[in-house]
Tab-separated table of C-alpha atoms in Angstrom:
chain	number	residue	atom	x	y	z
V	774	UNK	CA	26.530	19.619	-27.666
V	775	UNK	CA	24.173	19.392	-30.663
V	776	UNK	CA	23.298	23.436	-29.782
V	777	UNK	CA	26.589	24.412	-29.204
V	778	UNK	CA	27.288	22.968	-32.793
V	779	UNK	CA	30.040	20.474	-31.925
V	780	UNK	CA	29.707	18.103	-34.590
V	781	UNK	CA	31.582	16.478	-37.381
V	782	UNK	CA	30.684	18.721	-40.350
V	783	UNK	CA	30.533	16.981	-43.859
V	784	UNK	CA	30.644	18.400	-47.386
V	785	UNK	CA	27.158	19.945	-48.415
V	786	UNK	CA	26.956	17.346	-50.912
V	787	UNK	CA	26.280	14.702	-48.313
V	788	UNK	CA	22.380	13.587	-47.910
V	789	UNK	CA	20.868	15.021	-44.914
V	790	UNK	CA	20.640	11.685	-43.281
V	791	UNK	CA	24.198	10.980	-43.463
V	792	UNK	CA	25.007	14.158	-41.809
V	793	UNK	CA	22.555	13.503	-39.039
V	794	UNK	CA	24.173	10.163	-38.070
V	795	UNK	CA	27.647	12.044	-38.328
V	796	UNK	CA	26.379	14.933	-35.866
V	797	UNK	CA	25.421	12.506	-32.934
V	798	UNK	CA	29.135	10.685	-33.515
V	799	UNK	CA	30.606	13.161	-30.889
V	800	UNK	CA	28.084	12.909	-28.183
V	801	UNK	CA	27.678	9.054	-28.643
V	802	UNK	CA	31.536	9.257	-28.246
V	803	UNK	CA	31.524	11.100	-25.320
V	804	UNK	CA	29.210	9.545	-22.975
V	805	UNK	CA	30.864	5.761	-23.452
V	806	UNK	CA	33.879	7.662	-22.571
V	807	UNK	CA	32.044	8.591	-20.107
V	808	UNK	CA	30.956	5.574	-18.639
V	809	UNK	CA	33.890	3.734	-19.270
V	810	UNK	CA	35.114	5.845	-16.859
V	811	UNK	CA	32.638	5.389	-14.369
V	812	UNK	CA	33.006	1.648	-15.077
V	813	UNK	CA	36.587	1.736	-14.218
V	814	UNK	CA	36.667	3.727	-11.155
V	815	UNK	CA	33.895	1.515	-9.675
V	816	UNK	CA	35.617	-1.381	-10.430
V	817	UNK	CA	38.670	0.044	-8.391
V	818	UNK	CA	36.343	0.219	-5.180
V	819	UNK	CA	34.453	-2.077	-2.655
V	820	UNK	CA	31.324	-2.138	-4.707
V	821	UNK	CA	32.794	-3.249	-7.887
V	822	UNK	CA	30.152	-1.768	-9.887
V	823	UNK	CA	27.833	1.056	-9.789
V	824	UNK	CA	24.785	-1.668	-9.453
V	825	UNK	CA	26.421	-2.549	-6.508
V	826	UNK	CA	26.795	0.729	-5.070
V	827	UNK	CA	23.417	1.945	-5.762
V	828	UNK	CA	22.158	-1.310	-4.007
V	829	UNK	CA	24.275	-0.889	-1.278
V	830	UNK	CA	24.436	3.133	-0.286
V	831	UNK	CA	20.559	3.607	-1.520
V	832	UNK	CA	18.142	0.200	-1.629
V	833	UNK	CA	19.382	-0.843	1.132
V	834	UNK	CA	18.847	1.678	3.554
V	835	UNK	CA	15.611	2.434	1.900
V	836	UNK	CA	14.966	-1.827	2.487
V	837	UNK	CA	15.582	-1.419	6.280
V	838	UNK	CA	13.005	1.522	6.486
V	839	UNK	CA	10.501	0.508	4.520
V	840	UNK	CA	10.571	-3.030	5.991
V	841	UNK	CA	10.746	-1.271	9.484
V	842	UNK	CA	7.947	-0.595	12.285
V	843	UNK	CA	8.256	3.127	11.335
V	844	UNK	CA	8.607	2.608	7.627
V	845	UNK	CA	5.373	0.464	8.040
V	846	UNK	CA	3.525	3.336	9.594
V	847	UNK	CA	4.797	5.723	6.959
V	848	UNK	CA	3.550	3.121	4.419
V	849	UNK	CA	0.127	2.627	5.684
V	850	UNK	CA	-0.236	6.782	6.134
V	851	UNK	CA	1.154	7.561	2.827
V	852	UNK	CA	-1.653	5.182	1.365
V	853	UNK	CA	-4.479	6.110	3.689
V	854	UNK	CA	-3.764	9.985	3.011
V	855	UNK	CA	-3.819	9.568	-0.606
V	856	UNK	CA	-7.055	7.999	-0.209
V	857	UNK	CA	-8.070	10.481	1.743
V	858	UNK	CA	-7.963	12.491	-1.938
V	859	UNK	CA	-9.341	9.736	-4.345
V	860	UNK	CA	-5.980	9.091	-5.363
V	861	UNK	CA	-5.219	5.233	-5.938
V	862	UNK	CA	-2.474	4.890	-3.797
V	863	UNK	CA	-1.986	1.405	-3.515
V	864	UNK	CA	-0.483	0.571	-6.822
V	865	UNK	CA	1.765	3.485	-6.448
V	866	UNK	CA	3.215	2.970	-2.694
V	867	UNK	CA	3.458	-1.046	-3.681
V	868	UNK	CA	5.578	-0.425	-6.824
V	869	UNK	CA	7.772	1.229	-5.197
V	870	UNK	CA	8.308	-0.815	-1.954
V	871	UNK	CA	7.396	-3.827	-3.346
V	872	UNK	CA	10.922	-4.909	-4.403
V	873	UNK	CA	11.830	-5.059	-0.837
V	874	UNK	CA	9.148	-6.536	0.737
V	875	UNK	CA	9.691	-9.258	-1.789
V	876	UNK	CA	13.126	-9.558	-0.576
V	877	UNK	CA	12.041	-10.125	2.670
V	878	UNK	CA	9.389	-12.297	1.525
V	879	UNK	CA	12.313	-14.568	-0.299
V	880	UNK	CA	14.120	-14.606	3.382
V	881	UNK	CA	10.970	-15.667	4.936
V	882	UNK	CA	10.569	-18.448	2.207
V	883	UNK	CA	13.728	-20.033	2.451
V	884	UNK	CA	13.786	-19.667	6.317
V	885	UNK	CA	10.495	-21.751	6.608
V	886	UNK	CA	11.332	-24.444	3.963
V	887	UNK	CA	14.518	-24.957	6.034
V	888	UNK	CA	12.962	-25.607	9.122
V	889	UNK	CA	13.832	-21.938	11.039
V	890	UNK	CA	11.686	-19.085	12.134
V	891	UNK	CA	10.917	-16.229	9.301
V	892	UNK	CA	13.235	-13.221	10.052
V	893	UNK	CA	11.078	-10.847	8.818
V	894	UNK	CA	7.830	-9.462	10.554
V	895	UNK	CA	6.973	-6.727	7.552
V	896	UNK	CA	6.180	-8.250	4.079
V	897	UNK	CA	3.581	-7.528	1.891
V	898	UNK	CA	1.811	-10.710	3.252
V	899	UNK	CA	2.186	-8.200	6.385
V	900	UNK	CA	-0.104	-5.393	4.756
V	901	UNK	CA	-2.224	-7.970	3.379
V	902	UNK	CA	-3.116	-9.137	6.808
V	903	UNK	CA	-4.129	-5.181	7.242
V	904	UNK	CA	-5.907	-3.900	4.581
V	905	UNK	CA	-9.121	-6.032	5.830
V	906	UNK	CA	-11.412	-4.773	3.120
V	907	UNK	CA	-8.999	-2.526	1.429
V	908	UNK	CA	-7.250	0.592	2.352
V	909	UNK	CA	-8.021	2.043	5.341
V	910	UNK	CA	-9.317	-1.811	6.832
V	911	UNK	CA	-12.928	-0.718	5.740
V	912	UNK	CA	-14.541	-4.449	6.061
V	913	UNK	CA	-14.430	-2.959	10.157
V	914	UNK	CA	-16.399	-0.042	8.990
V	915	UNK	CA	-18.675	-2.193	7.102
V	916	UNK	CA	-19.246	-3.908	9.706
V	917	UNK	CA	-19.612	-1.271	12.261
V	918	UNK	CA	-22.333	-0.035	9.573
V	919	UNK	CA	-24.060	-3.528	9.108
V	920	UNK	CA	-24.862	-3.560	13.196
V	921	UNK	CA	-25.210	0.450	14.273
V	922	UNK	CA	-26.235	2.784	11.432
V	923	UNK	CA	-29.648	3.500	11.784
V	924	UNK	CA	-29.937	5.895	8.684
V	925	UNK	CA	-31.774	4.303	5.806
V	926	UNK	CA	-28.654	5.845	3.486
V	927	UNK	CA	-25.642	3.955	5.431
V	928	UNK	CA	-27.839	0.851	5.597
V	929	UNK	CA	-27.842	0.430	2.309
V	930	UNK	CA	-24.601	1.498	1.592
V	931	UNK	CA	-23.564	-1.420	4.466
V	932	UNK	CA	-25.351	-3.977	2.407
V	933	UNK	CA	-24.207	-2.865	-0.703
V	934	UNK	CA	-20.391	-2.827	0.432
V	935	UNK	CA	-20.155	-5.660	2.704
V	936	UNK	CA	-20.117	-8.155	-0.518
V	937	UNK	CA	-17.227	-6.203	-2.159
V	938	UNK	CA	-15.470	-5.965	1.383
V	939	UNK	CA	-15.391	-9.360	2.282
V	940	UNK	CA	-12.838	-9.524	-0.765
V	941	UNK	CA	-11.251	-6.246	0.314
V	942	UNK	CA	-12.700	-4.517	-2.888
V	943	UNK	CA	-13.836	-0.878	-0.882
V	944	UNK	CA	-15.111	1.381	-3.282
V	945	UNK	CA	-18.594	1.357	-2.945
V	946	UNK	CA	-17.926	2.383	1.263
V	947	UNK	CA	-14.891	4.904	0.337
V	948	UNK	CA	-17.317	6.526	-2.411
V	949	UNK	CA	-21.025	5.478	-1.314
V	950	UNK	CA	-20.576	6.321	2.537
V	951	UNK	CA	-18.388	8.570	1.929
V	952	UNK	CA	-15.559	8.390	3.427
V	953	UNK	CA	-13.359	10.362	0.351
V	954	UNK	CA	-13.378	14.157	1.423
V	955	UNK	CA	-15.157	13.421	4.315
V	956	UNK	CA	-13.216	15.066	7.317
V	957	UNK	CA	-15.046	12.655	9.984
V	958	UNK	CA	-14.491	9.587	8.459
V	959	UNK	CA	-11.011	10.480	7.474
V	960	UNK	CA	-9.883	10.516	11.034
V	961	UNK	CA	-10.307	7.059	11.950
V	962	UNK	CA	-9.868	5.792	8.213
V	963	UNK	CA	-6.470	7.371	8.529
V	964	UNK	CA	-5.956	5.973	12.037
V	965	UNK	CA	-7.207	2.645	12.282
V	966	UNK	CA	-4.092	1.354	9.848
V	967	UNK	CA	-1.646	2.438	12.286
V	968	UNK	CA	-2.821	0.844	15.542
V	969	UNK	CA	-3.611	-2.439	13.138
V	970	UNK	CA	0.191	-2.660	11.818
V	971	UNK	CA	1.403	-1.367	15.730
V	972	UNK	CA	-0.972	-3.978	17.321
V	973	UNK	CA	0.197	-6.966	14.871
V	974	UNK	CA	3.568	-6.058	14.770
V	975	UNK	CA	4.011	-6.143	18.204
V	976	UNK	CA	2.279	-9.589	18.291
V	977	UNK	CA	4.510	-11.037	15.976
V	978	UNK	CA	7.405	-9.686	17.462
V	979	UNK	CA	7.262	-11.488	20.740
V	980	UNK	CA	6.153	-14.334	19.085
V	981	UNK	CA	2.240	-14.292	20.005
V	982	UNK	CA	1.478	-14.183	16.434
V	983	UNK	CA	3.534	-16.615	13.738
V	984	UNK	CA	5.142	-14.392	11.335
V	985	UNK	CA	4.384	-14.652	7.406
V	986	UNK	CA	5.845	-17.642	5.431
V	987	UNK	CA	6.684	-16.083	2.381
V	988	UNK	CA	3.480	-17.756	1.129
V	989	UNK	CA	2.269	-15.057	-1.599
V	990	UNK	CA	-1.735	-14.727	-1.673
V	991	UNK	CA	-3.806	-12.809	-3.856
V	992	UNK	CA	-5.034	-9.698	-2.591
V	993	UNK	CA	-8.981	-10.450	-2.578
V	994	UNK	CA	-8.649	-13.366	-0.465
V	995	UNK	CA	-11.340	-12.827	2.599
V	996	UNK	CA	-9.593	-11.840	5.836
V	997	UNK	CA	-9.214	-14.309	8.527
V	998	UNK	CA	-8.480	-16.980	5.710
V	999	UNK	CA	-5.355	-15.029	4.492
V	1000	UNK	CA	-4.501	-14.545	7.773
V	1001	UNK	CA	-4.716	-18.162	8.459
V	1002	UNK	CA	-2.552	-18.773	5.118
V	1003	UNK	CA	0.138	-16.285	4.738
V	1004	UNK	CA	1.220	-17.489	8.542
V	1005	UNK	CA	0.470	-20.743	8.204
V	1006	UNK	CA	-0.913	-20.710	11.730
V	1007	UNK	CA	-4.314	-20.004	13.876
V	1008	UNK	CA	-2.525	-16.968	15.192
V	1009	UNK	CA	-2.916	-15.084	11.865
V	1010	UNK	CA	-6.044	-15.927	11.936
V	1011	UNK	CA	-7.134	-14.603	15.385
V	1012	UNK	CA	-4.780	-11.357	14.712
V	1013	UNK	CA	-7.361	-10.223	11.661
V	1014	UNK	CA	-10.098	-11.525	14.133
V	1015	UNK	CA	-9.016	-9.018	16.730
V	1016	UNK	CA	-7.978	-5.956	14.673
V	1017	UNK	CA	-11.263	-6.483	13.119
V	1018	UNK	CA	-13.079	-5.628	16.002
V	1019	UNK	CA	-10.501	-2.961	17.377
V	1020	UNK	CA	-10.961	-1.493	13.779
V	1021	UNK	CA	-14.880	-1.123	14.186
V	1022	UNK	CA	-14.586	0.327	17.944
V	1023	UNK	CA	-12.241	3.102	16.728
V	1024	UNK	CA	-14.727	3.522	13.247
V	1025	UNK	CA	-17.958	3.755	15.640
V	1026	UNK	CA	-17.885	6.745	17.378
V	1027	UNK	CA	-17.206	8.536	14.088
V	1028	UNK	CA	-20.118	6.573	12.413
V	1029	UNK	CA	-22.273	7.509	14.873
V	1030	UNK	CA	-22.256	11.672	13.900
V	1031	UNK	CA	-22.068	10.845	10.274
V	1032	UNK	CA	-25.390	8.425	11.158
V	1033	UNK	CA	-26.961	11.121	12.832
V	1034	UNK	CA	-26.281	13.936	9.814
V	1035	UNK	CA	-27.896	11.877	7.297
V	1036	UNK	CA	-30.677	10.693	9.819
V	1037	UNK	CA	-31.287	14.678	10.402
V	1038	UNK	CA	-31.580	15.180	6.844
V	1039	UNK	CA	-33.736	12.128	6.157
V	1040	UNK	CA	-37.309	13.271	5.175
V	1041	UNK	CA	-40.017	11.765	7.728
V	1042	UNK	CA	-41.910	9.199	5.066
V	1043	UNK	CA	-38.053	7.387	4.657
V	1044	UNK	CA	-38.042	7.361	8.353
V	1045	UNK	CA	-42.091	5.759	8.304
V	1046	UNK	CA	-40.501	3.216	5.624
V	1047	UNK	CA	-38.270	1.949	7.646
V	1048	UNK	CA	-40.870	1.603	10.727
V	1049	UNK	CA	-42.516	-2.004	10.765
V	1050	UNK	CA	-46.660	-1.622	9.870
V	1051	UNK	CA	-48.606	-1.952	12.866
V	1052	UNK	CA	-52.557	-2.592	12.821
């Protein structure tokens, strides 16, 4: 409106200032006409207010997804894939869905303080139970590293990571290994989320595993311990247990080639280093 000139003109004696404050009169006026309007057809509806129908014909749609099976795969891919770049995707995907995982969360909560099952199977407790050593549930590929790599390269990448991993900080793997840009390990860092949420969601869903509390944890808590916690049960416990050691079997036979690359390239005195002496 300001381009199109439709403002309240004043004499040219008036200080600049004044007349600037004058100009934006119309437009101010126009858009709490505008929303007045809005305002009072929403308040004619259902939804009362637009809030309400945002909440209603958007979040909540978008809640059922992203707290879905499905939405849980698309969650854990989105992440792992933007890994798969170097891009930090955690703190993006989270901000987003967090809002409704904290609903469920809140559902969870009030269901176990009074006295009934949680009704929710995907919170971010859920992904927390996943993430074993950060995105792509590296602390399996640490430890797949730890007991097969036989290059002197991934061996001390293993012991430099495992540290960092146990608290499901996974840099120095993603970058030392690595597994950024690197179309082997991509596969199975991009596939071992997926059977981990379809394994544990399955096991909480017929009851095998105790669903999350609504207990929040901090996100470097050691695996098998948060499990234990955010359940308040064994069950979570033996659920990291076992997708820790489905998450190395799928990491392995990928390992193994990238092993044997960098043990082809090794020069033979690294190789004699690593040989015990002998008289």
């Amino acid at each position: 409106m300001l381009r199109q000139n439709w403002v309240i003109k004043m004499p040219d004696g008036v200080p600049p200032a004044v007349q600037k404050s004058f100009a934006a009169l119309i437009p101010s006026l126009l858009i709490l006409i505008i929303a007045l309007a809005v305002r009072v057809l929403f308040a004619k509806t259902d939804y009362h207010t637009i809030h309400q129908f945002v909440y209603e014909v958007l979040a909540t749609p978008i809640r059922h997804f992203g707290t879905s099976y499905i939405g849980a795969l698309f969650t854990c891919f989105s992440i792992t894939s933007l890994w798969s770049v170097g891009i930090n995707s955690g703190s993006m995907v989270n901000g987003i869905l967090r809002p409704f995982w904290m609903e469920n969360q809140m559902d969870n909560l009030a269901a176990t303080q009074a006295g009934m099952p949680p009704p929710h199977v995907v919170t971010e407790q859920f992904y927390d139970m996943i993430w074993m050593g950060g995105a792509g549930a590296t602390l399996s590929l640490v430890i797949a590293m730890l007991l097969f790599a036989r290059s002197q390269h991934i061996k001390n990448v293993s012991r430099l990571a495992v540290g960092s991993s146990i608290f499901n900080i996974n840099e120095p793997v993603l970058f030392g290994l690595p597994v950024i840009m690197n179309p082997v390990m991509l596969i199975p860092f991009n596939l071992v989320p997926l059977v981990l949420v379809t394994v544990q969601y399955i096991a909480m869903s017929i009851g095998m595993v105790a669903t999350t509390t609504g207990v929040y944890i901090p996100w470097t808590l050691p695996p098998v311990v948060s499990g234990f916690i955010v359940t308040g049960h064994l069950s979570g416990a033996v659920i990291q247990l076992i997708n820790l050691c489905i998450g190395a079997l799928i990491y392995l036979p990928f390992l193994k080639v990238v092993d044997r690359q960098y043990r082809a390239n090794e020069s033979p005195a690294q190789v004699t280093e690593r040989k015990p002496a002998t008289e």
